[in-house]
């Protein structure tokens, strides 16, 4: 019979993970920037541990459920997503009773909800004000408005204002310094300026006064990271093994990995109609994606895979892929050393 | 506090599910076509049961793992995806020992693998030959080649040739009749012609000699189904409740549901940069999608939601959304009647 691997399966190369963790930690150490490991990418407690051992100052979670699942003794947990309402605030307060917690906020409503719940629980959270420095997603729109919200935070019990937050590393480099000056003029200390994103991570030292870098994707890399030159293909640690299940024509092969394995995410800087990099056939294009099929197109006369052949895909976007799978096969020096659970998969709340 | 629903959450309107099941079953009954319920859409044993009670002749599963998880006593299970290799074939044989099984095949390699495993297990599978009538995904390329593979199937133990398979309902309407005639000229009976897809489902009776229709998305509907006019918005049974967690500007609201809740799937026939239909604000556009955020744009002077408001999204593609979640909140007459597990979520193997 032609295939003995039960595909599709996601694999993690721990040697590449080690290299990626060491490189980013070294960069941050060299520049006196704290590395906060964003767990949205891997959602795995085993990898939080590696990042902490290497020197991460804390973790960032994009959802409260991720934070609850991956909080580790002693490590500060930043919930880098606006929490609104009683349910979320009470959960945050319960978390804050068990470990140091930081929250990013951009509304007085959110701040008051959090204060009420934290105060009732006898707990405290550090607070960063979310600043929209160009992305257009969340965050306050002007440096001046930061002062008003910081002042509200400063007056409320259960909260401690510590600084500013943005994503990604700001295109407008005057925004955060202006906000910082305005807040300090108001008499509040800005001890933390937190920026995020792997794409521009190695340029963070060029930004004034940044104290911490939130990075997630760097641990695995992906096709978008290769395109933005933050990761080399050989350091892409998360890969999908898939089998050629159909060879309809000489220039087409169909794989058993579709959007339910790879996501439909595009990779910025790459052909928008291409859904991953095929390691063994880098000239081929994963041109069509159905729920469980990928259709690969080859040039005429190119070398092509046989029916039943197992191929390796570097996905467009590692974070989305991990969130589709309950576990990953883990390799060290090319040898499968176990299957690790993706503890926080699907924790969207 | 402003919000008391722990969002994002996926919800199923059972009244709409009942209407959708009844309508499609009635259509198939009226035209003497067997309805084979494609479980890739819902991945829920509770919904298989409703489809079976309404008169489905069997289920289709896009992966073997789905089939294993959702096989129901007595109901024929079609694995509508090419199985290649020893591991998959032995799993299929084990399944075939417990329930009636049909497979779709498009290669002699696959057929021989299956025969070996089925024969060794003392089991049998019915076989449909996968025909590429225009989609360009899997399947044989010419009606003539169908005869050769059908003849191989006919000679091998553990397999019983029953007919032809394509997806979607074929654009080239001469393909299947030609293949059928060629196979029958060879002395084999074609008792089954199976086509698939919700988009053109209600036109199936216009195709010659189709005996069964594989449909999945019809049970929920989604934004793509509204665009292709197979489902009305009011019959879209799968919806996501999300909370407005940020109101950065007068024309922008940010929701707590991103690509890890909604997928990045586009909806054919809709704006490609729009990631769902907002029921309460149908003029608004879900214009940006990050992993956990959706950025909604409103026209100037339009009515907009408050911070903390819970809104309802009809997703672009129901099947992908279901596969992201472990459970769904189920409603009957607007009342939450329970939380049902998505039994086969993530069964990509």
XYZ file of C-alpha atoms in Angstrom:
698
model
C 0.000 0.000 0.000
C 1.094 3.490 -0.741
C 0.880 5.557 2.439
C 1.570 4.719 6.059
C 1.233 8.145 7.656
C -2.233 9.135 8.831
C -2.432 12.631 7.351
C -3.074 15.523 7.506
C -1.118 16.167 10.667
C 0.555 19.256 12.062
C 4.157 18.919 13.161
C 6.450 21.083 15.271
C 10.228 21.072 14.835
C 11.531 21.735 18.367
C 15.010 22.538 17.109
C 13.588 25.358 15.006
C 11.440 26.442 17.965
C 14.568 26.638 20.133
C 16.384 28.707 17.511
C 13.436 31.075 17.116
C 12.988 31.549 20.874
C 16.720 32.109 21.416
C 17.049 34.602 18.562
C 14.129 36.790 19.642
C 15.100 36.617 23.319
C 18.663 37.602 22.448
C 17.415 40.547 20.403
C 15.245 41.766 23.274
C 18.010 41.235 25.836
C 20.506 43.111 23.653
C 18.190 46.109 23.506
C 16.822 46.055 27.054
C 13.307 45.254 25.868
C 11.110 42.796 27.754
C 9.837 39.905 25.639
C 6.200 39.098 26.305
C 5.308 35.796 24.622
C 1.980 35.970 22.797
C 0.328 32.597 23.342
C -2.331 33.107 20.641
C 0.109 31.531 18.190
C 0.835 28.192 19.833
C -1.834 27.865 22.580
C 0.387 25.219 24.209
C 1.473 25.172 27.848
C 4.600 23.212 26.937
C 5.761 26.077 24.730
C 4.925 28.753 27.311
C 7.355 26.913 29.555
C 10.157 27.085 26.964
C 9.552 30.804 26.439
C 9.572 31.464 30.178
C 12.766 29.496 30.698
C 14.426 31.546 27.947
C 13.578 34.790 29.730
C 10.099 35.998 28.742
C 8.823 38.585 31.235
C 5.225 37.464 30.806
C 2.647 36.193 28.371
C 0.014 37.930 26.281
C -3.298 36.247 25.555
C -5.664 37.473 22.873
C -8.667 36.055 24.688
C -9.427 35.631 28.365
C -9.955 31.902 27.796
C -6.403 31.589 26.507
C -5.131 33.425 29.567
C -7.106 31.141 31.891
C -5.800 28.030 30.129
C -2.146 29.058 29.905
C -1.445 31.199 32.980
C 1.714 29.918 34.645
C 2.834 30.403 38.232
C 4.356 33.812 38.708
C 4.373 34.958 35.088
C 2.449 38.177 34.372
C -0.520 37.642 32.059
C -1.596 40.445 29.732
C -5.068 40.169 28.230
C -4.412 42.169 25.073
C -8.059 42.339 24.029
C -10.768 44.724 25.327
C -12.865 43.109 28.070
C -16.409 44.476 28.241
C -19.227 43.501 30.574
C -19.850 41.695 33.835
C -19.136 38.142 32.707
C -15.693 38.858 31.310
C -14.763 41.255 34.117
C -15.626 38.735 36.810
C -13.582 36.063 35.049
C -10.663 38.495 34.823
C -10.971 39.251 38.524
C -10.899 35.526 39.324
C -7.738 35.170 37.233
C -6.168 38.200 38.933
C -6.634 36.456 42.278
C -4.301 33.682 41.085
C -1.518 35.464 39.147
C -0.243 38.932 38.205
C -2.523 40.365 35.524
C -2.337 43.270 33.076
C -5.173 44.438 30.833
C -5.284 46.633 27.742
C -8.299 48.976 27.688
C -9.739 51.602 25.395
C -13.023 52.674 26.994
C -14.305 54.100 30.244
C -17.114 51.522 30.144
C -14.598 48.690 30.062
C -12.473 50.252 32.765
C -15.427 50.702 35.117
C -16.621 47.117 34.558
C -13.152 45.817 35.374
C -12.703 48.011 38.427
C -16.011 46.922 39.900
C -15.224 43.213 39.501
C -11.603 43.476 40.653
C -12.497 45.580 43.666
C -15.245 43.143 44.667
C -12.758 40.275 44.422
C -10.080 42.150 46.361
C -7.770 41.827 43.375
C -5.785 44.264 41.233
C -4.822 44.524 37.566
C -2.221 46.704 35.937
C -3.668 48.746 33.066
C -2.274 49.716 29.678
C -4.183 52.185 27.511
C -4.698 50.845 23.999
C -3.566 53.427 21.422
C -4.576 53.231 17.757
C -1.327 54.335 16.135
C -2.470 53.431 12.640
C -3.945 49.936 12.418
C -7.594 50.985 12.776
C -8.718 48.050 14.907
C -9.135 49.089 18.552
C -7.622 51.826 20.681
C -7.979 55.519 21.418
C -7.672 57.837 18.457
C -5.593 60.697 19.873
C -2.768 61.119 22.395
C -4.955 63.646 24.269
C -7.738 61.143 24.857
C -5.237 58.823 26.545
C -4.854 61.311 29.386
C -8.576 61.282 30.140
C -8.800 57.512 30.313
C -5.567 57.210 32.299
C -6.994 59.656 34.822
C -10.160 57.550 35.164
C -8.043 54.423 35.677
C -5.971 56.239 38.288
C -9.064 57.102 40.340
C -10.681 53.638 40.279
C -10.023 50.873 42.812
C -8.620 47.550 41.635
C -6.728 49.160 38.760
C -3.188 50.490 38.466
C -2.251 52.558 35.428
C 1.169 51.513 34.102
C 1.422 52.683 30.538
C 0.628 52.490 26.846
C -0.133 49.690 24.415
C -0.295 49.515 20.638
C -0.276 47.035 17.821
C 1.654 46.672 15.673
C 4.895 48.594 16.158
C 3.517 52.035 15.299
C 3.776 53.431 11.784
C 3.287 56.898 13.311
C 6.306 57.205 15.581
C 5.241 60.475 17.207
C 1.981 59.079 18.612
C 3.273 57.191 21.655
C 5.832 59.833 22.735
C 3.095 62.485 22.566
C 0.727 60.337 24.579
C 3.448 59.569 27.104
C 4.313 63.246 27.545
C 0.655 64.172 27.932
C 0.074 61.505 30.578
C 3.249 62.425 32.469
C 2.264 66.096 32.379
C -0.880 64.961 34.125
C 1.298 63.538 36.902
C 1.086 59.829 36.089
C 4.100 57.575 35.541
C 4.388 55.672 32.275
C 6.500 52.667 33.202
C 5.463 50.418 30.313
C 5.232 51.009 26.590
C 4.166 47.776 24.908
C 4.244 47.162 21.146
C 3.562 43.969 19.252
C 4.029 41.940 16.126
C 6.638 39.588 14.697
C 6.806 41.246 11.269
C 8.668 44.355 12.495
C 9.946 42.862 15.759
C 13.647 43.214 14.953
C 13.164 46.948 14.357
C 11.650 47.615 17.798
C 14.843 49.203 19.174
C 14.422 52.008 16.625
C 11.240 53.131 18.404
C 11.645 55.517 21.323
C 11.060 54.289 24.892
C 9.510 50.918 24.120
C 9.823 48.694 27.203
C 8.188 45.499 25.993
C 7.595 43.579 22.791
C 4.640 41.219 22.422
C 5.461 38.526 19.886
C 3.760 35.254 19.044
C 4.311 34.092 15.494
C 8.121 34.255 15.818
C 8.102 30.925 17.680
C 6.908 29.063 14.580
C 7.272 31.424 11.641
C 5.047 30.929 8.602
C 4.823 31.941 4.973
C 3.871 35.512 5.886
C 6.973 35.714 8.121
C 9.142 34.476 5.262
C 7.624 37.166 3.030
C 8.245 39.916 5.585
C 11.759 38.537 6.196
C 11.353 38.013 9.934
C 11.885 34.222 9.556
C 13.776 31.982 7.143
C 11.989 29.041 5.538
C 14.344 26.614 7.308
C 13.297 28.080 10.667
C 9.558 27.623 10.026
C 8.810 25.174 12.843
C 5.139 24.468 12.172
C 4.468 22.332 9.139
C 1.618 20.231 7.855
C 2.161 16.767 6.443
C -0.386 15.992 3.740
C -0.856 13.135 1.292
C -1.402 13.339 -2.447
C -4.804 11.640 -2.703
C -5.571 12.371 -6.349
C -3.545 12.990 -9.502
C -6.247 14.036 -11.933
C -3.860 15.453 -14.531
C -0.118 15.701 -15.202
C -0.001 19.231 -13.807
C -2.452 18.848 -10.918
C -2.235 17.033 -7.581
C -4.868 17.090 -4.858
C -3.882 16.919 -1.182
C -5.865 15.825 1.872
C -5.461 19.186 3.616
C -7.998 21.928 2.949
C -9.214 25.039 4.723
C -10.184 22.969 7.779
C -6.491 22.075 8.153
C -4.711 25.132 6.694
C -7.279 27.939 7.186
C -8.252 30.224 4.288
C -5.909 32.905 5.601
C -3.915 34.762 2.993
C -0.239 35.634 3.550
C 0.543 39.310 3.198
C 3.204 39.814 0.567
C 2.345 36.570 -1.245
C 0.070 35.658 -4.129
C -3.440 36.012 -2.604
C -4.570 32.855 -4.397
C -1.928 30.618 -2.887
C -2.476 28.767 0.360
C 0.888 27.638 1.607
C 4.413 26.781 0.573
C 5.076 23.216 -0.588
C 8.567 22.428 0.692
C 9.385 19.573 -1.692
C 7.956 21.420 -4.716
C 8.574 25.119 -4.040
C 7.675 26.117 -7.603
C 4.234 24.554 -7.329
C 1.226 26.632 -6.291
C -1.426 25.546 -3.791
C -3.966 27.280 -5.954
C -7.320 26.011 -4.737
C -8.563 25.245 -1.282
C -11.765 23.412 -0.389
C -12.730 22.307 3.099
C -10.653 19.138 2.981
C -8.799 19.360 -0.357
C -5.924 21.484 -1.601
C -5.462 21.605 -5.349
C -1.815 22.016 -6.342
C -0.836 23.264 -9.789
C 2.506 22.434 -11.370
C 4.240 23.921 -14.369
C 4.269 21.755 -17.504
C 7.247 19.330 -17.422
C 7.933 20.057 -13.729
C 8.720 17.227 -11.350
C 5.487 16.250 -9.590
C 4.603 14.003 -6.633
C 3.242 10.488 -6.948
C -0.165 9.454 -5.738
C 0.224 8.553 -2.071
C 3.316 10.711 -1.576
C 3.471 12.669 1.671
C 4.392 16.336 1.221
C 5.204 19.148 3.657
C 3.429 22.499 3.784
C 4.539 25.718 5.491
C 1.199 27.428 6.091
C 0.351 31.016 5.247
C -0.526 31.790 8.868
C 0.626 29.577 11.714
C -1.723 30.986 14.401
C -4.874 30.067 12.511
C -3.623 26.568 11.715
C -2.830 25.730 15.333
C -6.345 26.767 16.327
C -7.823 24.070 14.057
C -6.015 21.152 15.682
C -6.225 19.461 19.075
C -2.628 18.250 19.088
C 0.659 18.408 17.224
C 3.348 15.808 16.532
C 6.605 17.106 17.939
C 10.021 16.384 16.418
C 13.573 16.758 17.742
C 16.443 16.185 15.284
C 13.942 14.752 12.822
C 12.631 12.151 15.275
C 9.065 12.170 16.566
C 9.373 12.711 20.312
C 5.699 12.871 21.187
C 2.312 14.408 20.637
C 1.617 17.593 22.557
C -1.855 18.935 23.318
C -2.881 22.369 22.055
C -4.341 23.211 25.453
C -6.060 26.473 24.594
C -7.388 25.557 21.149
C -10.744 27.132 20.449
C -10.725 29.376 23.534
C -12.341 32.270 21.722
C -14.180 33.586 24.793
C -22.168 46.358 33.643
C -22.744 46.349 29.959
C -22.752 42.764 28.732
C -24.030 39.570 30.311
C -23.583 37.131 27.433
C -20.223 35.386 27.252
C -19.459 35.892 23.559
C -18.538 34.945 20.906
C -20.834 31.952 20.755
C -22.344 30.009 17.884
C -26.069 29.425 17.975
C -28.377 27.093 16.081
C -32.041 27.912 15.467
C -33.724 24.484 15.486
C -36.914 25.860 13.946
C -34.921 27.013 10.922
C -33.088 23.667 10.870
C -36.445 21.865 10.774
C -37.656 24.063 7.897
C -34.444 23.534 5.945
C -34.469 19.758 6.443
C -38.149 19.491 5.522
C -37.808 21.633 2.403
C -34.844 19.741 0.964
C -36.319 16.343 1.866
C -39.619 17.320 0.220
C -37.793 18.418 -2.917
C -35.907 15.111 -3.110
C -39.048 13.082 -2.382
C -41.012 14.974 -5.054
C -38.399 14.109 -7.656
C -37.551 10.574 -6.581
C -34.004 11.531 -5.596
C -32.350 10.094 -2.477
C -31.116 12.731 -0.024
C -27.712 11.915 1.410
C -26.958 14.260 4.301
C -23.422 15.624 4.167
C -22.234 15.778 7.761
C -19.191 17.965 7.010
C -21.420 20.976 7.602
C -22.715 20.308 11.100
C -20.502 17.476 12.440
C -23.191 16.803 15.059
C -24.763 13.435 15.825
C -27.938 15.134 17.068
C -28.471 16.659 13.628
C -27.699 13.416 11.775
C -30.598 11.973 13.747
C -32.989 14.726 12.574
C -31.915 14.233 8.960
C -32.368 10.462 9.205
C -35.808 10.806 10.786
C -36.845 13.105 7.929
C -35.903 10.477 5.336
C -32.219 10.753 4.429
C -31.011 7.574 2.719
C -27.538 7.888 4.181
C -24.812 10.267 5.178
C -21.745 11.560 3.375
C -18.570 12.342 5.274
C -15.737 14.369 3.786
C -13.181 12.655 6.000
C -12.980 9.144 7.385
C -12.779 10.570 10.910
C -16.135 12.280 10.409
C -17.610 8.995 9.196
C -16.232 7.135 12.224
C -17.615 9.739 14.612
C -21.064 10.089 13.072
C -21.949 6.673 11.636
C -25.426 5.746 12.831
C -26.958 2.286 13.067
C -28.153 1.114 9.696
C -27.554 4.320 7.726
C -25.222 3.991 4.727
C -22.044 6.023 5.102
C -20.364 7.449 2.001
C -16.780 8.603 2.384
C -16.778 11.187 -0.366
C -13.031 11.772 -0.285
C -10.284 9.636 -1.901
C -8.767 7.179 0.583
C -5.159 6.290 -0.194
C -2.802 4.007 1.683
C -2.818 1.252 4.282
C -3.751 3.299 7.341
C -6.881 4.835 5.844
C -7.923 1.635 4.077
C -7.713 -0.422 7.259
C -9.768 2.169 9.128
C -12.345 2.088 6.325
C -12.471 -1.703 6.530
C -13.043 -1.531 10.286
C -15.909 0.902 9.702
C -17.363 -1.314 6.982
C -17.544 -4.145 9.499
C -19.980 -2.057 11.577
C -22.259 -0.351 9.013
C -23.004 -0.181 5.281
C -20.259 1.804 3.576
C -19.796 3.437 0.177
C -16.572 5.002 -1.090
C -15.802 7.399 -3.924
C -12.578 6.541 -5.772
C -10.570 7.937 -8.654
C -7.435 5.777 -8.838
C -6.454 2.162 -9.261
C -3.961 2.599 -6.417
C -6.731 3.661 -4.060
C -9.022 0.897 -5.219
C -6.394 -1.815 -4.676
C -5.533 -0.489 -1.201
C -9.199 -0.568 -0.223
C -9.822 -4.010 -1.685
C -6.875 -5.507 0.190
C -7.997 -4.106 3.538
C -11.694 -4.882 3.055
C -11.004 -8.411 1.863
C -8.691 -9.040 4.824
C -11.412 -7.816 7.186
C -14.107 -9.890 5.476
C -16.008 -6.669 4.767
C -17.417 -5.020 1.645
C -17.826 -1.458 0.378
C -19.931 -0.161 -2.466
C -17.896 1.921 -4.908
C -18.704 5.087 -6.845
C -16.262 6.343 -9.469
C -15.416 10.007 -8.938
C -15.889 11.951 -12.192
C -14.422 15.422 -12.732
C -17.282 17.043 -14.621
C -15.777 20.508 -14.433
C -14.679 21.464 -10.909
C -11.028 20.462 -11.342
C -10.531 19.032 -7.851
C -10.491 15.221 -7.935
C -11.978 12.641 -10.273
C -11.333 10.966 -13.590
C -10.983 13.266 -16.562
C -12.913 11.392 -19.278
C -15.997 9.161 -19.474
C -13.838 6.490 -21.168
C -11.441 6.247 -18.225
C -14.381 5.480 -15.954
C -14.879 2.155 -17.726
C -11.313 1.034 -17.007
C -11.529 1.805 -13.290
C -15.022 0.305 -12.982
C -13.681 -2.888 -14.539
C -10.855 -3.023 -11.982
C -13.338 -2.496 -9.152
C -15.543 -5.243 -10.559
C -12.700 -7.756 -10.463
C -11.463 -7.014 -6.929
C -12.742 -8.674 -3.757
C -14.327 -6.546 -1.036
C -15.626 -3.991 -3.544
C -18.916 -3.688 -5.369
C -19.223 -1.158 -8.221
C -22.501 0.739 -7.985
C -22.134 3.896 -10.016
C -20.876 7.423 -10.579
C -20.100 10.383 -8.365
C -19.443 14.044 -9.055
C -19.354 17.394 -7.343
C -21.002 19.760 -7.772
C -24.051 19.142 -9.950
C -22.190 18.949 -13.261
C -21.832 22.000 -15.473
C -21.176 19.614 -18.382
C -24.428 17.668 -18.550
C -23.251 15.177 -21.173
C -20.384 13.810 -19.052
C -22.271 11.504 -16.691
C -24.660 10.095 -19.326
C -21.661 9.282 -21.543
C -19.822 7.616 -18.670
C -22.934 5.686 -17.725
C -23.459 4.438 -21.267
C -19.808 3.434 -21.566
C -19.883 1.486 -18.292
C -23.182 -0.204 -19.171
C -21.806 -1.149 -22.585
C -19.067 -2.878 -20.653
C -21.745 -4.964 -18.918
C -21.819 -3.269 -15.513
C -24.952 -1.850 -13.901
C -24.988 1.796 -12.882
C -27.520 1.894 -10.066
C -26.329 5.118 -8.432
C -25.532 8.541 -9.851
C -24.594 10.841 -6.989
C -24.226 14.619 -7.294
C -23.631 17.170 -4.593
C -23.895 20.751 -3.423
C -26.511 23.005 -1.878
C -26.024 25.895 -4.299
C -27.692 24.128 -7.256
C -29.563 21.497 -5.227
C -33.054 22.582 -6.262
C -32.111 22.168 -9.934
C -31.011 18.527 -9.552
C -34.170 17.134 -11.184
C -33.110 18.841 -14.426
C -30.103 16.506 -14.665
C -30.630 13.143 -16.316
C -30.682 9.964 -14.197
C -29.409 11.388 -10.932
C -30.375 9.026 -8.104
C -28.942 10.819 -5.098
C -28.132 14.308 -3.932
C -25.416 14.941 -1.345
C -26.175 18.149 0.533
C -24.740 19.593 3.710
C -24.908 23.370 3.913
C -28.681 23.416 3.317
C -29.286 22.466 6.965
C -27.889 25.805 8.187
C -27.575 28.063 5.166
C -25.039 30.870 5.219
C -24.198 34.089 3.427
C -23.019 32.209 0.331
C -26.349 30.337 0.249
C -28.231 33.632 0.464
C -26.141 34.938 -2.439
C -26.807 31.860 -4.571
C -30.495 31.991 -3.580
C -30.671 28.478 -2.129
C -31.536 29.847 1.336
C -33.330 32.943 2.674
C -31.646 35.023 5.365
C -34.474 34.189 7.781
C -33.747 30.485 7.312
C -30.032 30.818 8.124
C -29.940 28.640 11.237
C -26.313 29.082 12.271
C -25.464 32.470 13.706
C -22.705 33.916 15.813
C -23.413 36.211 18.732
C -20.622 38.736 19.192
C -20.126 41.761 21.425
C -19.056 45.250 20.417
C -15.846 45.565 22.453
C -14.510 48.799 21.003
C -16.013 51.897 19.370
C -12.901 53.685 18.175
C -14.756 56.080 15.859
C -18.314 57.059 14.946
C -18.263 54.840 11.877
C -16.280 51.895 13.267
C -17.132 49.172 15.763
C -14.906 46.251 16.710
C -16.405 42.863 17.608
C -14.978 40.004 19.655
C -15.268 37.513 16.780
C -12.387 37.193 14.326
C -11.088 34.574 11.933
C -10.773 32.050 14.788
C -14.564 32.308 15.214
C -15.793 33.141 11.695
C -13.014 31.685 9.455
C -11.425 33.793 6.700
C -13.627 32.096 4.108
C -15.032 34.350 1.425
C -18.642 33.987 0.230
C -18.972 33.485 -3.501
C -21.181 36.179 -4.975
C -20.424 38.633 -2.160
C -17.891 41.400 -1.635
C -14.604 39.476 -1.145
C -13.575 41.867 1.618
C -16.614 41.263 3.762
C -16.724 38.545 6.399
C -20.346 37.989 7.307
C -23.769 39.577 7.406
C -24.624 41.657 10.465
C -28.325 41.006 11.056
C -29.118 44.111 13.125
C -27.086 46.403 10.827
C -27.391 44.880 7.352
C -25.922 47.963 5.664
C -22.731 47.710 7.707
C -19.699 45.889 6.368
C -17.540 43.454 8.360
C -14.557 44.843 6.536
C -11.558 43.643 8.497
C -10.894 40.369 10.209
C -8.056 39.626 12.622
C -7.695 36.448 14.651
C -10.061 37.589 17.396
C -11.411 40.933 16.133
C -13.851 41.902 13.393
C -13.778 45.533 12.331
C -17.184 46.772 11.198
C -17.552 49.878 9.062
C -20.723 51.964 9.025
C -21.844 54.646 6.652
C -21.662 58.197 7.984
C -24.868 59.053 9.917
C -25.987 55.397 10.004
C -27.388 53.911 13.183
C -24.549 52.107 14.985
C -24.333 49.754 17.970
C -23.323 50.789 21.468
C -20.241 49.524 23.199
C -21.213 46.258 24.884
C -24.107 45.579 22.495
C -24.488 41.971 21.363
C -24.942 41.575 17.605
C -25.776 38.622 15.362
C -23.684 37.454 12.416
C -24.672 35.128 9.570
C -21.273 33.765 8.523
C -19.950 33.584 4.986
C -19.499 29.812 5.225
C -21.263 27.746 7.865
C -19.153 24.568 7.471
C -15.898 26.274 8.337
C -17.388 28.059 11.337
C -18.761 24.881 12.894
C -15.322 23.290 12.626
C -13.852 25.989 14.877
C -16.155 25.349 17.823
C -16.594 22.495 20.288
C -20.263 23.170 20.961
C -23.241 25.271 19.915
C -26.063 26.875 21.879
C -29.326 25.531 20.513
C -32.562 27.550 20.367
C -36.195 26.564 19.844
C -38.761 29.377 19.415
C -36.111 31.834 20.548
C -35.436 29.997 23.813
C -32.088 28.378 24.601
C -32.853 24.673 24.929
C -29.338 23.405 25.495
C -25.756 23.175 24.343
C -24.997 20.450 21.826
C -21.548 19.011 21.192
C -19.985 19.261 17.737
C -18.921 15.620 17.943
C -16.762 15.447 14.839
C -15.090 18.860 15.080
C -11.520 18.767 13.861
C -11.722 15.234 12.427
C -9.584 16.083 9.438
C -8.040 12.594 9.168
